[in-house]
Short mmCIF file of C-alpha atoms and ligand atoms in Angstrom, two decimals:
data_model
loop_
_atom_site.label_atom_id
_atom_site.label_comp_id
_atom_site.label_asym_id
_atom_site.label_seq_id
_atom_site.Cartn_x
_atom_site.Cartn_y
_atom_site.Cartn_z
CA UNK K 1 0.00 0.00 0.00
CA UNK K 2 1.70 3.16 -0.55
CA UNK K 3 1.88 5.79 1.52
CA UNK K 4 0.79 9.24 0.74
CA UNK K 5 2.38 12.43 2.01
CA UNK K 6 0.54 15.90 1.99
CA UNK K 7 3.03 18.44 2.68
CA UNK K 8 3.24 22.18 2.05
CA UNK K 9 6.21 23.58 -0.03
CA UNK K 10 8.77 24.07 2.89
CA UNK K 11 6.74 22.91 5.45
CA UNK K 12 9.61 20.14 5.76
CA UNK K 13 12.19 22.95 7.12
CA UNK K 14 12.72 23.76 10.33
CA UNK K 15 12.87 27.83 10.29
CA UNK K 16 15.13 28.77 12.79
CA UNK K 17 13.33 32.37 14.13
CA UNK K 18 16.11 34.57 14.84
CA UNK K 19 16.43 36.87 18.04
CA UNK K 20 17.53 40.49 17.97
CA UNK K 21 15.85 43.63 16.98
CA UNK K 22 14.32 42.86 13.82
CA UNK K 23 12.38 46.24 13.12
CA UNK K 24 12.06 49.67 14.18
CA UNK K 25 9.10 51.73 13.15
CA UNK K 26 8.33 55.49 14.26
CA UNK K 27 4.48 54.42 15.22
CA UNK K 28 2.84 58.25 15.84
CA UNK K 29 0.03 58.06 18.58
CA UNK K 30 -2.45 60.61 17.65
CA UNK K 31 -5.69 59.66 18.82
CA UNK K 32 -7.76 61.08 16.08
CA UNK K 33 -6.29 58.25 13.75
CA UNK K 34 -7.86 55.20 16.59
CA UNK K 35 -10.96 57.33 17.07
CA UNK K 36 -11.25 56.91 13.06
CA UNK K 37 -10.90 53.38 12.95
CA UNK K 38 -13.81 52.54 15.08
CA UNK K 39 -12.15 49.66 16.71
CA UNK K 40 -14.84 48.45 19.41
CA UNK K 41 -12.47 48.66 21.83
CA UNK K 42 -13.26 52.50 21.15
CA UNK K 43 -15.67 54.12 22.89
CA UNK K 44 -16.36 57.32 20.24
CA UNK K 45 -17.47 56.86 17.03
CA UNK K 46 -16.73 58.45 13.58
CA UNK K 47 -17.33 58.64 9.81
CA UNK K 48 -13.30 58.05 8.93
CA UNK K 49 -10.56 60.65 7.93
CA UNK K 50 -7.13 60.46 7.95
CA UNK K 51 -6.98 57.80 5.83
CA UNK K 52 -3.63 58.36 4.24
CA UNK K 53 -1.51 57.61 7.58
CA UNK K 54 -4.37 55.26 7.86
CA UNK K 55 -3.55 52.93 5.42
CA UNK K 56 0.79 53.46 5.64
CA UNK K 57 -0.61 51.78 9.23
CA UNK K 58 -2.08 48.87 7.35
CA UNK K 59 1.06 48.28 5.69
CA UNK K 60 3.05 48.51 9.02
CA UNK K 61 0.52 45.90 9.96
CA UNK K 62 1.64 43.45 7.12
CA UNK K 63 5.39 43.92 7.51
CA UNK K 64 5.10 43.78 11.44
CA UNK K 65 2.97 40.49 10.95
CA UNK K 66 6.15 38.94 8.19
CA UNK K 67 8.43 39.63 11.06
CA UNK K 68 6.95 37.71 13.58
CA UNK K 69 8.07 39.19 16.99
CA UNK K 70 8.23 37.89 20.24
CA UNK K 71 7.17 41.28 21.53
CA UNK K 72 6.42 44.57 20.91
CA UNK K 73 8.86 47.01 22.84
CA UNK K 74 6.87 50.68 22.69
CA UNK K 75 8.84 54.02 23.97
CA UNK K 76 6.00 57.09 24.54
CA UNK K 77 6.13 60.69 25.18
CA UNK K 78 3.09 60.92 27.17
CA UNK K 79 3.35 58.19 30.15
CA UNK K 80 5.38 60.71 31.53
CA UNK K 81 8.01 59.98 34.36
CA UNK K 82 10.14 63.49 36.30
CA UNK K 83 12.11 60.75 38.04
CA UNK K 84 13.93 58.31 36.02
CA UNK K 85 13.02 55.68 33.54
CA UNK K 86 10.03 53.19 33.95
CA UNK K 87 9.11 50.13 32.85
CA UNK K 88 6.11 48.62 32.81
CA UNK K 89 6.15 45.23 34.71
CA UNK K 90 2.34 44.82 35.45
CA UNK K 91 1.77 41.23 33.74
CA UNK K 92 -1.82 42.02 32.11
CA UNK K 93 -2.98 45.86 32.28
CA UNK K 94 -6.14 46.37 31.92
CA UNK K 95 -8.30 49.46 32.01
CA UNK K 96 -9.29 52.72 30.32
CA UNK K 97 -7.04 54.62 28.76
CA UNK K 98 -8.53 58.69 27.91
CA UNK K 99 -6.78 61.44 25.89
CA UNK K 100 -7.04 64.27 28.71
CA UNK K 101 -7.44 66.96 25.14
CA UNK K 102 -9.75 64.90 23.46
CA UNK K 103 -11.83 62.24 25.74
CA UNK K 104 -14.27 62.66 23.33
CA UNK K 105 -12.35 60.98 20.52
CA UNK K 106 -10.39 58.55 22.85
CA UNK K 107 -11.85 56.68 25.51
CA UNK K 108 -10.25 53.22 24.89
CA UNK K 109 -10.87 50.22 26.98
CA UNK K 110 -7.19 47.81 26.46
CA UNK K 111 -6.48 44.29 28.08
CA UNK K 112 -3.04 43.10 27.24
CA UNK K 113 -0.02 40.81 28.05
CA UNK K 114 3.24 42.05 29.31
CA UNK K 115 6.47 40.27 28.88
CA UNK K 116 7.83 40.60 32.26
CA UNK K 117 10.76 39.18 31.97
CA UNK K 118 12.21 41.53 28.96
CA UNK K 119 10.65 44.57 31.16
CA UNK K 120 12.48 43.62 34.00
CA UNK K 121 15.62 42.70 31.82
CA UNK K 122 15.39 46.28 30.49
CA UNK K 123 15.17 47.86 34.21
CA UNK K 124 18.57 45.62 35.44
CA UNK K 125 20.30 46.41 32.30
CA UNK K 126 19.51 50.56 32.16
CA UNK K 127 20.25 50.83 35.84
CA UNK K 128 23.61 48.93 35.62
CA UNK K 129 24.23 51.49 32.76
CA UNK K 130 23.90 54.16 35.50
CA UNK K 131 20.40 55.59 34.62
CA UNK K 132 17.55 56.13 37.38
CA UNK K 133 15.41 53.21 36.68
CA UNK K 134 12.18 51.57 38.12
CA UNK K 135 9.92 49.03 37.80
CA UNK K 136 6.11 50.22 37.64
CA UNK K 137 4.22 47.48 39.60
CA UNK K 138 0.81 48.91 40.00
CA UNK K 139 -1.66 47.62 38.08
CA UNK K 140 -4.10 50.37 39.11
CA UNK K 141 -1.84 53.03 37.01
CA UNK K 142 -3.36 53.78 33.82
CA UNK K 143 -2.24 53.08 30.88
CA UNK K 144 -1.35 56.79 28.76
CA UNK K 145 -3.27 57.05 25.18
CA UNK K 146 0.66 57.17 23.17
CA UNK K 147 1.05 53.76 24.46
CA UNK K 148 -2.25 52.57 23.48
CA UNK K 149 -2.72 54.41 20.51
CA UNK K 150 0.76 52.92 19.28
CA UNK K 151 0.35 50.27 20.34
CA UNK K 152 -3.25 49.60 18.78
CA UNK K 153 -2.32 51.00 15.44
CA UNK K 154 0.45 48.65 14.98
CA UNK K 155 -1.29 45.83 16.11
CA UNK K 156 -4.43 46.02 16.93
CA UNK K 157 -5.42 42.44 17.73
CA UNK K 158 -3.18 42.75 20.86
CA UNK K 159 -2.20 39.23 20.36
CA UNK K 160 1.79 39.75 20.86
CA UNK K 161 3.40 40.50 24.29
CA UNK K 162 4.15 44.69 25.09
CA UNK K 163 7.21 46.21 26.90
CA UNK K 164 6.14 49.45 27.84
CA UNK K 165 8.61 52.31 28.69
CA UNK K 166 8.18 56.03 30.38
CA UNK K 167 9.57 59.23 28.83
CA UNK K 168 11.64 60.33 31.58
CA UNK K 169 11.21 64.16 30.50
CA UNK K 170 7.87 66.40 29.65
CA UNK K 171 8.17 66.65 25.82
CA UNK K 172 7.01 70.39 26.50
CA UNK K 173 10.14 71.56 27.64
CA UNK K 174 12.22 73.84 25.38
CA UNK K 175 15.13 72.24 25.32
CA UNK K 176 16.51 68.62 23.44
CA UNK K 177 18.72 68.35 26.36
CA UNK K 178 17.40 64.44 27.67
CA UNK K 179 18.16 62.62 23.96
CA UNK K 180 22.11 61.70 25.61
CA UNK K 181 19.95 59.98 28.06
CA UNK K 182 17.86 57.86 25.19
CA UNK K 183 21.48 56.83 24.05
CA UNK K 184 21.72 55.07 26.75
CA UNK K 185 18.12 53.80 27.66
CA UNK K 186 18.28 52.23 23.64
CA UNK K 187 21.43 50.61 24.34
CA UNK K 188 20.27 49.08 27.51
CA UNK K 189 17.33 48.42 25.60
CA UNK K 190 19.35 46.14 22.90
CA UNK K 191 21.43 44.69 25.56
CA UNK K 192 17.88 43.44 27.67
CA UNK K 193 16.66 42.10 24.07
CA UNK K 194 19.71 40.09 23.60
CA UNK K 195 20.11 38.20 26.82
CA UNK K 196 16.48 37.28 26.84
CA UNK K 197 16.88 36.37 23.41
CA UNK K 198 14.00 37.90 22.18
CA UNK K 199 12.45 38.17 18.91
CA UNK K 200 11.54 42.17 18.92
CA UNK K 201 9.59 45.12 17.07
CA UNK K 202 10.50 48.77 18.62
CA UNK K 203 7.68 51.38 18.13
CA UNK K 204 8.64 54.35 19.06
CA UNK K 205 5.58 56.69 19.65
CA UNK K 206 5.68 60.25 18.76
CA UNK K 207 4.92 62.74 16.14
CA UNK K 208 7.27 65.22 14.21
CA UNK K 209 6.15 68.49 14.15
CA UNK K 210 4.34 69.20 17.08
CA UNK K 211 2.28 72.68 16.83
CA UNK K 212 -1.56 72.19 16.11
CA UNK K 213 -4.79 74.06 16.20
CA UNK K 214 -6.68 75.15 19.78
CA UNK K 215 -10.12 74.94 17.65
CA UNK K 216 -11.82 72.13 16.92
CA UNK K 217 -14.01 71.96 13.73
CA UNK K 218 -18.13 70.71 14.33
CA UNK K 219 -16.96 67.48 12.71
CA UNK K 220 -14.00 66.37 14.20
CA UNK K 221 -12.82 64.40 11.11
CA UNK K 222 -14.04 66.98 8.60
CA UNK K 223 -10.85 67.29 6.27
CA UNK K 224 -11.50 70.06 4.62
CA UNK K 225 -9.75 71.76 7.75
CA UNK K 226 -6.73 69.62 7.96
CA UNK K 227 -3.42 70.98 6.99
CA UNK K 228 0.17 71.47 8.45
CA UNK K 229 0.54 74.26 11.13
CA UNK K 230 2.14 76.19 8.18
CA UNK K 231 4.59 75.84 5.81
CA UNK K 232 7.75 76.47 8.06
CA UNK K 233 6.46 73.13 10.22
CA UNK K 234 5.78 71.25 6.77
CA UNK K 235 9.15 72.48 5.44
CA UNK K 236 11.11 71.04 8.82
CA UNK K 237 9.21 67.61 8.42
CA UNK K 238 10.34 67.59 5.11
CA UNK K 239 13.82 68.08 5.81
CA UNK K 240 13.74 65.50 8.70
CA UNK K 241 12.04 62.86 6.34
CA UNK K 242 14.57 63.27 3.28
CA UNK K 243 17.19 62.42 5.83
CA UNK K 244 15.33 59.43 6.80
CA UNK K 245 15.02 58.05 3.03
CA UNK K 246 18.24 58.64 2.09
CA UNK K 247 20.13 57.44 5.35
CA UNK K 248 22.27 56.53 6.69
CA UNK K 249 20.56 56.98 10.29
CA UNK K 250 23.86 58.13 11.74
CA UNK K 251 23.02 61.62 9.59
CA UNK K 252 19.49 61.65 12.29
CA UNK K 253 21.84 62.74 15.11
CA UNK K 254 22.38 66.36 13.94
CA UNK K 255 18.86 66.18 12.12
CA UNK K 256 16.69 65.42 14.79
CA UNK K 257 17.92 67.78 17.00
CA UNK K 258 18.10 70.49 14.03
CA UNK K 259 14.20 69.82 13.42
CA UNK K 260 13.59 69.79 17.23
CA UNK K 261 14.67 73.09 17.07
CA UNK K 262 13.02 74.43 14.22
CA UNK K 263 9.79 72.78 14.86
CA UNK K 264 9.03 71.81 18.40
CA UNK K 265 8.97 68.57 17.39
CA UNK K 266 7.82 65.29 19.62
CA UNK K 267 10.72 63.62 18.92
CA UNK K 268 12.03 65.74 21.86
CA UNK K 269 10.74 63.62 24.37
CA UNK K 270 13.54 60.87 23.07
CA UNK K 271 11.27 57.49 21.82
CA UNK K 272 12.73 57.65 18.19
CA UNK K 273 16.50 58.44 19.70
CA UNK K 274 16.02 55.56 21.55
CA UNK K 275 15.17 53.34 18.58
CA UNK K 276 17.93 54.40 16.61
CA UNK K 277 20.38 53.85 19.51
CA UNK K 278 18.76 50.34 20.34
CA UNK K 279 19.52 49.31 17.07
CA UNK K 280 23.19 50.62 16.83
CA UNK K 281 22.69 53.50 14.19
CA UNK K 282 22.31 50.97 11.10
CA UNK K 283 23.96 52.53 8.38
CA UNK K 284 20.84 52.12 6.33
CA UNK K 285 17.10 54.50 5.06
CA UNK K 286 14.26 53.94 6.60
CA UNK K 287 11.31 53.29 4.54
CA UNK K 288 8.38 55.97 5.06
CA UNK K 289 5.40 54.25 4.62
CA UNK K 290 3.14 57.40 4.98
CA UNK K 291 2.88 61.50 5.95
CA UNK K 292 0.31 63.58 6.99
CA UNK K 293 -0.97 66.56 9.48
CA UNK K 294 -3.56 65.51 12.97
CA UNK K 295 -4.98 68.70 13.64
CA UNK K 296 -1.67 70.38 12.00
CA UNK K 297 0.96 67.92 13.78
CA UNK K 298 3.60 66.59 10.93
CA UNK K 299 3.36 62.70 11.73
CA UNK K 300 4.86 59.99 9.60
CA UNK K 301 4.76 56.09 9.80
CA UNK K 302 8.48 54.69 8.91
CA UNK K 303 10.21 51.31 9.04
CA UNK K 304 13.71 50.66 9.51
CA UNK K 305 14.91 47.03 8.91
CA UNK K 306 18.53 46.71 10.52
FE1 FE2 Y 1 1.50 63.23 21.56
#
């Protein structure tokens, strides 16, 4: 009798997954683009908009998927710490998380799974590297809307594991003076990833330029109102972004602090320093996947594959 075999093409190999940093992706949090959506974890509802950084999203969402991390590793300006670096160690957070500006775009109700032991990894590894750093154990401590809204736009069925870290600054100071710190905090970062062996995505949460309107229109996703700040904001995003496609990201040491300057950008409160310096500074572009204005803030969705 013979014996029949149904096997996939290459379902014979054994695919070794590799650990490491695999990807980096700038992963801007505003909430407008969630409150779009209409996830159901979403409490607001609306009729759409922003659908250009909308769908370079989607396409984060396919590349993030074909590089099948372990976790999900998330730096954000607005979980705000004045006293050192945090970590988020709480194994499944769970809560409400509101945008104090806008609660009536963003009142988003999140369940998800930690991975302790890279958050705690992180923690040893920064504070052996001589920065303030602390464990966040409290599970009653909600959950800021960057994190989330990163977070959910990258991946919204939650199904891998999150390291969440603090921005140990207030991005509203005038100064770029913390990024030395993110130097450090991504190589500690990379160092925590390694010895745990982990497979990991970095997302680091923030916009570029940062000035926006104090009115909102009747329609909160009417675009016939949206547009950069003005053109000197637009031009500064520009400038960043050609810097970004042409690489290599060594040259985004002078420019990020040149367009924090010129711009008050987001990137002040150090999440993409730190996911440069996690992954060493490749000496390659990154891959801008989409660019547009949230209320006049520049924001772009970018990969970078070391
Ligand atoms: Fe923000």
């Amino acid at each position: 009798m013979a014996r029949v075999f149904h096997a996939t093409a290459g379902s014979s190999r054994t695919v070794r997954k590799r650990g490491g940093i695999v990807a980096g992706y700038l992963a801007p949090h505003p909430p407008h683009l969630v409150y779009a959506e209409n996830p159901p974890q979403n409490e607001p509802r609306s009729t759409g908009g922003w659908e250009v950084l909308r769908w370079g999203y989607e396409e984060l969402r396919r590349r993030l998927a074909a590089h099948a991390p372990d976790v999900l590793v998330v730096h954000a300006p607005h979980w705000i710490t004045m006293v050192g670096h945090h970590v988020n160690c709480v194994p499944n957070p769970r809560g409400i998380s509101v945008e104090p500006i806008f609660p009536h775009l963003f009142r988003y109700h999140y369940d998800f799974a930690t991975d302790v032991d890279l958050a705690e990894a992180i923690v040893a590894e920064a504070a052996d590297a001589g920065l303030v750093a602390s464990a966040m154990r409290d599970p009653g401590v909600r959950v800021d809307y960057a994190t989330i809204g990163a977070l959910h736009l990258a991946n919204p069925a939650w199904d891998i594991p999150v390291v969440s870290l603090s921005a140990n600054n207030n991005p509203y100071f005038y100064s770029d003076a913390a990024l030395d710190e993110m130097e450090t905090l991504g190589a500690a970062t990379a160092r925590a990833i390694e010895r745990t062996g982990r497979r990991a995505v970095l997302l680091a949460s923030n916009s570029l330029s940062h000035l926006h309107w104090d009115r909102e229109p009747d329609l909160p996703e009417d675009m016939g109102v949206e547009r950069p700040f003005d053109h000197h904001q637009y031009a500064g995003d520009m400038e960043l972004l050609q810097v970004v496609r042409e690489g290599p990201t060594e040259r985004l040491r002078t420019a990020v602090p040149k367009h924090i300057a010129a711009t008050q950008a987001e990137t002040k409160a150090g999440s993409l320093t730190w996911l440069l310096a996690a992954m060493g500074w490749p000496a390659i572009a990154g891959d801008v996947l989409a660019y547009g204005t949230v209320i006049a803030t520049g924001n772009a969705v970018v990969e970078w594959v070391p």
